[in-house]
Amino acid sequence: MSLLEVTGLTTCYQLKGGTVHACRNISLRLKKGEALGLVGESASGKTTAALSLVKLLPDNARVVSGSVWLDGRDISGATEDELRRIRWKEISIIFQGAMNALNPVRPVGDQIVEAIRIHGKVSEKEAREQTRSLFESVEIDAGRVKEYPHEFSGGMRQRVMIAMAVACNPKVVIGDEPTTALDVMVQAQVLQLLEDLRRKREMGMILITHDLSVVGETCDQVAVMYAGRIVETGPTETIFLKPAHPYTMALIAAFPNIEGERNRFGSIAGSPPNLLCLPPGCSFHERCAQALPYCREQEPEVLELSDAHNCACHLYNKQVNQQWKVS
Ligand code: ATP
Ligand code: SF4
Ligand code: MG
């Protein structure tokens, strides 16, 4: 059974100039203890999709439709009060810049104590003890709980964020580029730590990253986003060794070296469409080397290619091929 099951999640941002279709009909599943890598070029909607799960969105955003089931409970209709309880305690998010998420004028330990006490009936003393042991679990000396965010290095602050994110034993942790701002050595340490905690606590994890080598090393599944849609999902090995969607193929080809060097995506010729005015048909058609004439007219449906491997591309749709008389 899935721990997290998202179906048809659609989120828009309202701007003066129109509607940004940032997250379109997203569906994904995550089992207990499983890690899913969410990848795609910048502005493909990864952060919006993640934030839409717990409606942690700016005022101009609206979740238009979709359902989110967490551990057998539909949380898509949750009130703001209920959502406040769900965030941290059931689904917590680690953002890229810990400094923005931590209050600079309060000792970090106090911030974790507060998070623990808001979400659980524990005494101040117990919460302080838990905070010290959380510090140790993220390999920071427990004596440093009294220090302020600026007294920690970037890597340590990110580890503090991880401690905070797991403080209430969430069922799912979302890491939105949790290590992007760190140097390579510290990145590897922080990711390893996150991985150890995930396994120990059997948390589900959604890892948003531009780094395919990290996905290859840590994730069981991959979801590839393009122009607000998930265009391909599948087990990590399948996605890396037998990608089906031309965009996934291009992403993998553009990545310098999946097994070694860590880097951001290289470039894929052309640029993603403007989400304010999406072109008709497949949103990748202008950049797709395999595009056929009808790709410009009809948006592809998500097709199940094999167990747990889904892809939204006309190349695999026999019916559409027949309809358009393409053999
Ligand atoms: P990155 O890899 O750069 O973090 P992303 O895949 O996380 O990108 P999002 O941040 O989800 O992408 O953005 C998706 C789209 O929504 C982009 O076109 C972005 O410009 C737009 N967007 C994001 N936030 C807002 C906002 N508050 N108002 C209007 N549009 C927004
Ligand atoms: Fe390319 Fe057509 Fe598939 Fe889109 S639907 S990825 S344009 S082949
Ligand atoms: Mg983002």
mmCIF file with all atom_site columns, C-alpha atoms and ligand atoms in Angstrom, residues 43 45-48 96 176-177 208 210, ligand 3:
data_model
loop_
_atom_site.group_PDB
_atom_site.id
_atom_site.type_symbol
_atom_site.label_atom_id
_atom_site.label_alt_id
_atom_site.label_comp_id
_atom_site.label_asym_id
_atom_site.label_entity_id
_atom_site.label_seq_id
_atom_site.pdbx_PDB_ins_code
_atom_site.Cartn_x
_atom_site.Cartn_y
_atom_site.Cartn_z
_atom_site.occupancy
_atom_site.B_iso_or_equiv
_atom_site.pdbx_formal_charge
_atom_site.auth_seq_id
_atom_site.auth_comp_id
_atom_site.auth_asym_id
_atom_site.auth_atom_id
_atom_site.pdbx_PDB_model_num
ATOM   1  C  CA . ALA A 1 43  ? 10.889 26.186 -13.619 1.00 0.00 ? 43  ALA A CA 1
ATOM   2  C  CA . GLY A 1 45  ? 7.234  22.957 -11.364 1.00 0.00 ? 45  GLY A CA 1
ATOM   3  C  CA . LYS A 1 46  ? 9.075  20.703 -8.896  1.00 0.00 ? 46  LYS A CA 1
ATOM   4  C  CA . THR A 1 47  ? 8.871  23.051 -5.919  1.00 0.00 ? 47  THR A CA 1
ATOM   5  C  CA . THR A 1 48  ? 5.271  23.955 -6.698  1.00 0.00 ? 48  THR A CA 1
ATOM   6  C  CA . GLN A 1 96  ? 17.707 24.800 0.075   1.00 0.00 ? 96  GLN A CA 1
ATOM   7  C  CA . ASP A 1 176 ? 13.893 20.622 -2.022  1.00 0.00 ? 176 ASP A CA 1
ATOM   8  C  CA . GLU A 1 177 ? 17.469 20.833 -3.269  1.00 0.00 ? 177 GLU A CA 1
ATOM   9  C  CA . ILE A 1 208 ? 14.082 17.379 -5.537  1.00 0.00 ? 208 ILE A CA 1
ATOM   10 C  CA . HIS A 1 210 ? 19.229 18.777 -10.376 1.00 0.00 ? 210 HIS A CA 1
HETATM 11 MG MG . MG  B 2 .   ? 12.438 24.665 -7.079  1.00 0.00 ? 3   MG  B MG 1
#
